[in-house]
PDB file of C-alpha atoms and ligand atoms in Angstrom:
ATOM      1  CA  MET Y1018     278.513 162.983 130.527  1.00  0.00           C
ATOM      2  CA  ARG Y1019     279.273 163.998 133.945  1.00  0.00           C
ATOM      3  CA  LYS Y1020     282.719 166.136 134.451  1.00  0.00           C
ATOM      4  CA  GLN Y1021     284.894 164.444 136.500  1.00  0.00           C
ATOM      5  CA  ARG Y1022     288.187 165.846 138.774  1.00  0.00           C
ATOM      6  CA  GLY Y1023     291.109 163.793 137.733  1.00  0.00           C
ATOM      7  CA  SER Y1024     292.313 160.862 139.322  1.00  0.00           C
ATOM      8  CA  LEU Y1025     295.892 161.128 141.302  1.00  0.00           C
ATOM      9  CA  THR Y1026     298.008 157.847 141.320  1.00  0.00           C
ATOM     10  CA  VAL Y1027     301.372 157.018 142.394  1.00  0.00           C
ATOM     11  CA  VAL Y1028     303.574 154.719 140.340  1.00  0.00           C
ATOM     12  CA  SER Y1029     307.012 153.298 142.506  1.00  0.00           C
ATOM     13  CA  GLY Y1030     308.767 150.510 141.800  1.00  0.00           C
ATOM     14  CA  PHE Y1031     312.683 149.197 141.845  1.00  0.00           C
ATOM     15  CA  SER Y1032     314.934 151.668 140.597  1.00  0.00           C
ATOM     16  CA  GLY Y1033     315.654 149.541 137.140  1.00  0.00           C
ATOM     17  CA  ALA Y1034     312.279 148.038 136.832  1.00  0.00           C
ATOM     18  CA  GLY Y1035     310.999 150.139 134.121  1.00  0.00           C
ATOM     19  CA  LYS Y1036     308.854 152.505 135.552  1.00  0.00           C
ATOM     20  CA  GLY Y1037     310.252 155.534 133.220  1.00  0.00           C
ATOM     21  CA  THR Y1038     309.804 153.850 129.758  1.00  0.00           C
ATOM     22  CA  ILE Y1039     306.499 152.800 130.933  1.00  0.00           C
ATOM     23  CA  MET Y1040     305.114 156.108 131.475  1.00  0.00           C
ATOM     24  CA  LYS Y1041     306.691 157.161 128.567  1.00  0.00           C
ATOM     25  CA  ALA Y1042     304.851 154.553 126.191  1.00  0.00           C
ATOM     26  CA  LEU Y1043     301.300 155.367 128.307  1.00  0.00           C
ATOM     27  CA  LEU Y1044     301.884 159.158 127.779  1.00  0.00           C
ATOM     28  CA  ALA Y1045     302.366 158.401 124.113  1.00  0.00           C
ATOM     29  CA  ARG Y1046     299.225 155.879 123.585  1.00  0.00           C
ATOM     30  CA  TYR Y1047     296.517 157.933 125.889  1.00  0.00           C
ATOM     31  CA  ASP Y1048     295.737 161.217 126.280  1.00  0.00           C
ATOM     32  CA  ASN Y1049     294.306 161.744 129.893  1.00  0.00           C
ATOM     33  CA  TYR Y1050     297.521 161.122 131.762  1.00  0.00           C
ATOM     34  CA  CYS Y1051     300.062 163.797 132.884  1.00  0.00           C
ATOM     35  CA  LEU Y1052     303.224 163.108 134.433  1.00  0.00           C
ATOM     36  CA  SER Y1053     304.452 164.947 137.341  1.00  0.00           C
ATOM     37  CA  VAL Y1054     307.862 166.724 136.935  1.00  0.00           C
ATOM     38  CA  SER Y1055     309.688 166.021 140.662  1.00  0.00           C
ATOM     39  CA  CYS Y1056     312.329 168.468 142.088  1.00  0.00           C
ATOM     40  CA  THR Y1057     315.755 166.974 143.038  1.00  0.00           C
ATOM     41  CA  THR Y1058     318.808 167.421 143.962  1.00  0.00           C
ATOM     42  CA  ARG Y1059     321.073 164.861 142.269  1.00  0.00           C
ATOM     43  CA  GLN Y1060     323.340 165.000 139.331  1.00  0.00           C
ATOM     44  CA  PRO Y1061     321.336 164.979 135.992  1.00  0.00           C
ATOM     45  CA  ARG Y1062     322.526 161.841 134.064  1.00  0.00           C
ATOM     46  CA  PRO Y1063     323.674 162.415 130.593  1.00  0.00           C
ATOM     47  CA  GLY Y1064     320.877 163.249 128.430  1.00  0.00           C
ATOM     48  CA  GLU Y1065     318.762 164.786 131.124  1.00  0.00           C
ATOM     49  CA  GLN Y1066     317.362 168.019 130.643  1.00  0.00           C
ATOM     50  CA  ASP Y1067     316.066 170.615 133.332  1.00  0.00           C
ATOM     51  CA  GLY Y1068     312.373 170.554 133.465  1.00  0.00           C
ATOM     52  CA  ARG Y1069     311.832 167.204 131.421  1.00  0.00           C
ATOM     53  CA  GLU Y1070     312.742 164.659 133.371  1.00  0.00           C
ATOM     54  CA  TYR Y1071     313.319 166.682 137.081  1.00  0.00           C
ATOM     55  CA  PHE Y1072     313.800 170.283 137.787  1.00  0.00           C
ATOM     56  CA  PHE Y1073     317.650 170.117 138.779  1.00  0.00           C
ATOM     57  CA  LYS Y1074     317.763 172.130 142.418  1.00  0.00           C
ATOM     58  CA  THR Y1075     320.815 172.945 144.726  1.00  0.00           C
ATOM     59  CA  GLN Y1076     320.097 171.803 148.593  1.00  0.00           C
ATOM     60  CA  GLU Y1077     319.492 175.358 149.144  1.00  0.00           C
ATOM     61  CA  GLU Y1078     316.517 175.752 146.749  1.00  0.00           C
ATOM     62  CA  PHE Y1079     314.701 172.301 147.473  1.00  0.00           C
ATOM     63  CA  ASP Y1080     314.903 172.930 151.308  1.00  0.00           C
ATOM     64  CA  ARG Y1081     313.218 177.093 150.727  1.00  0.00           C
ATOM     65  CA  MET Y1082     310.711 174.698 148.532  1.00  0.00           C
ATOM     66  CA  VAL Y1083     309.966 172.496 151.532  1.00  0.00           C
ATOM     67  CA  GLU Y1084     310.050 175.816 153.611  1.00  0.00           C
ATOM     68  CA  GLU Y1085     306.962 177.592 151.399  1.00  0.00           C
ATOM     69  CA  ASP Y1086     304.983 174.164 151.264  1.00  0.00           C
ATOM     70  CA  ALA Y1087     305.183 174.122 147.950  1.00  0.00           C
ATOM     71  CA  LEU Y1088     306.136 170.225 147.125  1.00  0.00           C
ATOM     72  CA  LEU Y1089     303.529 167.897 148.145  1.00  0.00           C
ATOM     73  CA  GLU Y1090     305.402 165.333 149.498  1.00  0.00           C
ATOM     74  CA  HIS Y1091     309.330 164.914 149.881  1.00  0.00           C
ATOM     75  CA  ALA Y1092     312.143 162.349 150.577  1.00  0.00           C
ATOM     76  CA  GLY Y1093     315.464 161.007 150.713  1.00  0.00           C
ATOM     77  CA  TYR Y1094     316.600 158.577 148.315  1.00  0.00           C
ATOM     78  CA  VAL Y1095     320.407 157.106 148.319  1.00  0.00           C
ATOM     79  CA  GLY Y1096     321.645 160.765 149.078  1.00  0.00           C
ATOM     80  CA  HIS Y1097     320.034 162.535 147.453  1.00  0.00           C
ATOM     81  CA  SER Y1098     316.332 164.906 147.963  1.00  0.00           C
ATOM     82  CA  TYR Y1099     313.424 164.626 145.602  1.00  0.00           C
ATOM     83  CA  GLY Y1100     309.850 166.358 145.922  1.00  0.00           C
ATOM     84  CA  THR Y1101     307.043 166.201 144.309  1.00  0.00           C
ATOM     85  CA  PRO Y1102     305.537 170.500 143.377  1.00  0.00           C
ATOM     86  CA  ARG Y1103     302.634 171.167 144.688  1.00  0.00           C
ATOM     87  CA  ALA Y1104     300.771 173.731 142.281  1.00  0.00           C
ATOM     88  CA  PHE Y1105     301.031 171.693 139.269  1.00  0.00           C
ATOM     89  CA  VAL Y1106     299.559 168.683 140.522  1.00  0.00           C
ATOM     90  CA  GLU Y1107     296.591 170.469 142.140  1.00  0.00           C
ATOM     91  CA  GLN Y1108     295.572 172.388 138.819  1.00  0.00           C
ATOM     92  CA  LYS Y1109     295.901 169.083 136.321  1.00  0.00           C
ATOM     93  CA  ILE Y1110     293.705 167.281 138.377  1.00  0.00           C
ATOM     94  CA  GLN Y1111     291.563 170.112 138.672  1.00  0.00           C
ATOM     95  CA  GLU Y1112     291.457 169.847 134.302  1.00  0.00           C
ATOM     96  CA  GLY Y1113     290.327 166.036 134.864  1.00  0.00           C
ATOM     97  CA  LYS Y1114     293.521 164.615 134.157  1.00  0.00           C
ATOM     98  CA  ASP Y1115     294.867 161.832 135.766  1.00  0.00           C
ATOM     99  CA  VAL Y1116     298.273 162.255 137.463  1.00  0.00           C
ATOM    100  CA  ILE Y1117     300.828 160.169 137.756  1.00  0.00           C
ATOM    101  CA  LEU Y1118     303.885 160.433 140.110  1.00  0.00           C
ATOM    102  CA  GLU Y1119     306.861 158.489 139.380  1.00  0.00           C
ATOM    103  CA  ILE Y1120     307.978 158.767 143.492  1.00  0.00           C
ATOM    104  CA  GLU Y1121     309.656 156.359 145.235  1.00  0.00           C
ATOM    105  CA  VAL Y1122     308.314 154.434 148.668  1.00  0.00           C
ATOM    106  CA  GLN Y1123     308.337 157.341 151.335  1.00  0.00           C
ATOM    107  CA  GLY Y1124     306.530 159.720 149.237  1.00  0.00           C
ATOM    108  CA  ALA Y1125     303.953 157.035 148.091  1.00  0.00           C
ATOM    109  CA  LYS Y1126     303.132 156.780 152.030  1.00  0.00           C
ATOM    110  CA  ILE Y1127     303.122 160.330 152.477  1.00  0.00           C
ATOM    111  CA  ILE Y1128     300.736 160.994 149.575  1.00  0.00           C
ATOM    112  CA  LYS Y1129     298.464 157.907 150.546  1.00  0.00           C
ATOM    113  CA  GLN Y1130     298.185 159.968 154.099  1.00  0.00           C
ATOM    114  CA  LYS Y1131     297.482 163.195 152.615  1.00  0.00           C
ATOM    115  CA  VAL Y1132     294.998 161.789 149.775  1.00  0.00           C
ATOM    116  CA  PRO Y1133     293.480 158.941 150.433  1.00  0.00           C
ATOM    117  CA  GLU Y1134     291.904 158.412 147.095  1.00  0.00           C
ATOM    118  CA  ALA Y1135     295.183 158.263 145.387  1.00  0.00           C
ATOM    119  CA  ILE Y1136     295.797 154.901 143.712  1.00  0.00           C
ATOM    120  CA  LEU Y1137     299.413 152.980 144.406  1.00  0.00           C
ATOM    121  CA  LEU Y1138     301.395 151.008 141.635  1.00  0.00           C
ATOM    122  CA  PHE Y1139     304.190 149.604 141.939  1.00  0.00           C
ATOM    123  CA  VAL Y1140     306.041 147.947 139.166  1.00  0.00           C
ATOM    124  CA  SER Y1141     308.994 144.878 139.865  1.00  0.00           C
ATOM    125  CA  THR Y1142     311.267 142.945 137.378  1.00  0.00           C
ATOM    126  CA  PRO Y1143     309.948 139.418 137.251  1.00  0.00           C
ATOM    127  CA  SER Y1144     313.372 138.597 139.437  1.00  0.00           C
ATOM    128  CA  ALA Y1145     316.101 140.138 141.284  1.00  0.00           C
ATOM    129  CA  LYS Y1146     318.210 138.663 138.684  1.00  0.00           C
ATOM    130  CA  VAL Y1147     316.797 140.845 135.493  1.00  0.00           C
ATOM    131  CA  LEU Y1148     316.708 143.944 137.785  1.00  0.00           C
ATOM    132  CA  GLU Y1149     320.214 143.380 138.311  1.00  0.00           C
ATOM    133  CA  GLU Y1150     320.885 142.855 134.867  1.00  0.00           C
ATOM    134  CA  ARG Y1151     318.817 146.164 133.900  1.00  0.00           C
ATOM    135  CA  LEU Y1152     320.916 148.258 136.933  1.00  0.00           C
ATOM    136  CA  ARG Y1153     324.216 147.266 135.495  1.00  0.00           C
ATOM    137  CA  GLY Y1154     323.182 147.257 131.631  1.00  0.00           C
ATOM    138  CA  ARG Y1155     322.037 150.927 132.285  1.00  0.00           C
ATOM    139  CA  GLY Y1156     325.647 152.143 132.382  1.00  0.00           C
ATOM    140  CA  THR Y1157     324.901 155.524 133.992  1.00  0.00           C
ATOM    141  CA  GLU Y1158     325.645 154.198 137.488  1.00  0.00           C
ATOM    142  CA  SER Y1159     329.185 153.011 139.205  1.00  0.00           C
ATOM    143  CA  ASP Y1160     329.206 150.100 141.272  1.00  0.00           C
ATOM    144  CA  ASP Y1161     328.979 151.552 144.553  1.00  0.00           C
ATOM    145  CA  THR Y1162     325.754 153.101 143.541  1.00  0.00           C
ATOM    146  CA  VAL Y1163     324.349 150.179 141.882  1.00  0.00           C
ATOM    147  CA  ARG Y1164     324.987 148.431 145.348  1.00  0.00           C
ATOM    148  CA  GLU Y1165     323.272 150.952 146.893  1.00  0.00           C
ATOM    149  CA  ARG Y1166     319.894 150.787 145.044  1.00  0.00           C
ATOM    150  CA  LEU Y1167     320.288 147.083 145.341  1.00  0.00           C
ATOM    151  CA  ALA Y1168     320.284 147.415 149.178  1.00  0.00           C
ATOM    152  CA  GLN Y1169     317.501 149.832 148.480  1.00  0.00           C
ATOM    153  CA  THR Y1170     315.199 147.350 146.657  1.00  0.00           C
ATOM    154  CA  LEU Y1171     315.286 144.949 149.178  1.00  0.00           C
ATOM    155  CA  ARG Y1172     313.845 147.071 152.197  1.00  0.00           C
ATOM    156  CA  GLU Y1173     311.367 148.719 148.887  1.00  0.00           C
ATOM    157  CA  SER Y1174     310.512 144.982 148.514  1.00  0.00           C
ATOM    158  CA  GLY Y1175     309.130 145.257 151.760  1.00  0.00           C
ATOM    159  CA  GLU Y1176     306.633 148.119 151.234  1.00  0.00           C
ATOM    160  CA  ILE Y1177     304.844 146.084 148.081  1.00  0.00           C
ATOM    161  CA  ALA Y1178     302.006 144.979 150.642  1.00  0.00           C
ATOM    162  CA  HIS Y1179     300.713 148.714 150.829  1.00  0.00           C
ATOM    163  CA  TYR Y1180     300.025 149.215 146.835  1.00  0.00           C
ATOM    164  CA  ASP Y1181     296.750 148.404 145.389  1.00  0.00           C
ATOM    165  CA  CYS Y1182     298.153 146.737 142.625  1.00  0.00           C
ATOM    166  CA  LEU Y1183     301.130 145.012 141.347  1.00  0.00           C
ATOM    167  CA  ILE Y1184     302.879 145.544 137.927  1.00  0.00           C
ATOM    168  CA  VAL Y1185     305.215 143.012 136.583  1.00  0.00           C
ATOM    169  CA  ASN Y1186     307.703 144.418 133.605  1.00  0.00           C
ATOM    170  CA  ASP Y1187     308.000 141.617 131.973  1.00  0.00           C
ATOM    171  CA  ASP Y1188     306.692 142.725 128.550  1.00  0.00           C
ATOM    172  CA  LEU Y1189     306.547 146.513 128.054  1.00  0.00           C
ATOM    173  CA  ASP Y1190     303.591 146.244 126.181  1.00  0.00           C
ATOM    174  CA  GLU Y1191     301.483 144.270 128.544  1.00  0.00           C
ATOM    175  CA  ALA Y1192     303.071 146.664 131.491  1.00  0.00           C
ATOM    176  CA  VAL Y1193     301.466 149.515 129.994  1.00  0.00           C
ATOM    177  CA  GLU Y1194     298.289 148.079 129.091  1.00  0.00           C
ATOM    178  CA  GLU Y1195     298.406 146.668 133.297  1.00  0.00           C
ATOM    179  CA  VAL Y1196     299.038 150.144 134.387  1.00  0.00           C
ATOM    180  CA  HIS Y1197     296.163 151.898 131.913  1.00  0.00           C
ATOM    181  CA  HIS Y1198     293.394 149.000 133.345  1.00  0.00           C
ATOM    182  CA  ALA Y1199     294.470 149.588 136.734  1.00  0.00           C
ATOM    183  CA  ILE Y1200     294.278 153.329 136.673  1.00  0.00           C
ATOM    184  CA  GLN Y1201     290.786 153.281 134.714  1.00  0.00           C
ATOM    185  CA  THR Y1202     289.200 150.320 137.248  1.00  0.00           C
ATOM    186  CA  LEU Y1203     290.705 151.701 140.451  1.00  0.00           C
ATOM    187  CA  LYS Y1204     289.641 155.157 140.266  1.00  0.00           C
ATOM    188  CA  HIS Y1205     286.229 154.605 140.215  1.00  0.00           C
ATOM    189  CA  THR Y1206     286.018 151.945 143.295  1.00  0.00           C
ATOM    190  CA  PRO Y1207     283.256 153.228 145.593  1.00  0.00           C
ATOM    191  CA  ASP Y1208     285.561 154.893 148.079  1.00  0.00           C
ATOM    192  CA  ARG Y1209     286.790 156.776 145.222  1.00  0.00           C
ATOM    193  CA  GLU Y1210     283.361 157.947 143.974  1.00  0.00           C
ATOM    194  CA  ARG Y1211     282.002 158.922 147.054  1.00  0.00           C
ATOM    195  CA  ALA Y1212     281.265 162.366 145.801  1.00  0.00           C
ATOM    196  CA  PHE Y1213     279.293 161.005 143.245  1.00  0.00           C
ATOM    197  CA  ILE Y1214     277.407 158.335 145.205  1.00  0.00           C
ATOM    198  CA  GLU Y1215     276.181 160.941 147.630  1.00  0.00           C
ATOM    199  CA  THR Y1216     275.006 163.049 144.738  1.00  0.00           C
ATOM    200  CA  LEU Y1217     272.902 160.144 143.560  1.00  0.00           C
ATOM    201  CA  GLN Y1218     271.689 159.570 146.423  1.00  0.00           C
ATOM    202  CA  GLU Y1219     270.527 163.128 147.133  1.00  0.00           C
ATOM    203  CA  GLU Y1220     268.706 162.905 143.750  1.00  0.00           C
ATOM    204  CA  LEU Y1221     266.882 159.916 144.701  1.00  0.00           C
ATOM    205  CA  ARG Y1222     265.952 161.169 147.723  1.00  0.00           C
ATOM    206  CA  ALA Y1223     264.056 164.277 145.733  1.00  0.00           C
ATOM    207  CA  MET Y1224     262.756 161.850 143.799  1.00  0.00           C
ATOM    208  CA  ASN Y1225     261.020 159.514 146.099  1.00  0.00           C
ATOM    209  CA  ALA Y1226     259.447 162.429 148.291  1.00  0.00           C
ATOM    210  CA  PRO Y1227     256.372 162.370 148.751  1.00  0.00           C
ATOM    211  CA  LYS Y1228     254.416 164.705 146.426  1.00  0.00           C
ATOM    212  CA  LYS Y1229     252.792 167.858 147.908  1.00  0.00           C
ATOM    213  CA  SER Y1230     249.225 168.089 146.412  1.00  0.00           C
TER     214      SER Y1230
HETATM  215  P1  5GP E 312     316.228 158.472 140.144  1.00  0.00           P
HETATM  216  O1  5GP E 312     317.435 158.993 140.707  1.00  0.00           O
HETATM  217  O2  5GP E 312     316.902 157.131 139.603  1.00  0.00           O
HETATM  218  O3  5GP E 312     315.664 159.479 138.871  1.00  0.00           O
HETATM  219  O4  5GP E 312     315.218 158.376 141.338  1.00  0.00           O
HETATM  220  C1  5GP E 312     315.517 157.499 142.690  1.00  0.00           C
HETATM  221  C2  5GP E 312     314.345 157.478 143.065  1.00  0.00           C
HETATM  222  O5  5GP E 312     313.664 158.466 143.654  1.00  0.00           O
HETATM  223  C3  5GP E 312     313.074 156.747 142.079  1.00  0.00           C
HETATM  224  O6  5GP E 312     312.749 155.246 142.510  1.00  0.00           O
HETATM  225  C4  5GP E 312     311.846 157.608 141.672  1.00  0.00           C
HETATM  226  O7  5GP E 312     311.008 157.243 141.637  1.00  0.00           O
HETATM  227  C5  5GP E 312     312.036 158.873 142.945  1.00  0.00           C
HETATM  228  N1  5GP E 312     311.549 159.840 142.825  1.00  0.00           N
HETATM  229  C6  5GP E 312     311.646 161.114 141.618  1.00  0.00           C
HETATM  230  N2  5GP E 312     310.917 161.718 142.025  1.00  0.00           N
HETATM  231  C7  5GP E 312     310.218 161.561 143.059  1.00  0.00           C
HETATM  232  C8  5GP E 312     309.702 162.763 144.060  1.00  0.00           C
HETATM  233  O8  5GP E 312     309.295 163.650 143.343  1.00  0.00           O
HETATM  234  N3  5GP E 312     309.613 162.215 145.243  1.00  0.00           N
HETATM  235  C9  5GP E 312     309.949 160.864 145.849  1.00  0.00           C
HETATM  236  N4  5GP E 312     309.333 160.625 147.424  1.00  0.00           N
HETATM  237  N5  5GP E 312     310.537 159.984 145.250  1.00  0.00           N
HETATM  238  C10 5GP E 312     310.911 160.495 144.162  1.00  0.00           C
END
């Protein structure tokens, strides 16, 4: 069996599209995935734990991480800062894990520039109406925040075309399988398998070289 470096996948999607639920189910079903835990300056929602959903930071702590280049990417979202701790991601990819970053569209762009082989998936609800219902149904956000998040959604929809695959989260089970299938297929496209192809060609060249008598 060939020893492979892990892959890097960015999962973006509308707030309320169910990315978090899909990720939880994916991790429970398959062993090889690893979800990066981001840093944020927003307040924890009820039930969220420091180090599990996010590392909750003050703006000062966050800015220090940016200065120290400890974040692979960072972005502002609806008034707060969010960022991906670099060391954890690099270590897990080295260990062969398929690492997933659940991040918004600006962060996804930065990742694609820094890591061109990254796989980009976008999760949407089946319709705008369903999205609004899910956001309000969550009951953790004020009316203003829901409105802000819906406006953000419209801006984000313009970025979907830059992603590798769209996942429409109608049925959770199907969405989980679609994410799994997309990652396992896209990580083997020839542009992401350049190292393997080069090694194979070297071996073939050596095999085809004229034998010395
Ligand atoms: P929420 O506040 O709902 O947990 O997250 C708001 C948005 O920030 C979501 O779209 C989420 O995917 C995104 N996000 C979470 N962590 C990061 C991160 O590390 N970097 C970036 N760029 N976005 C993030």
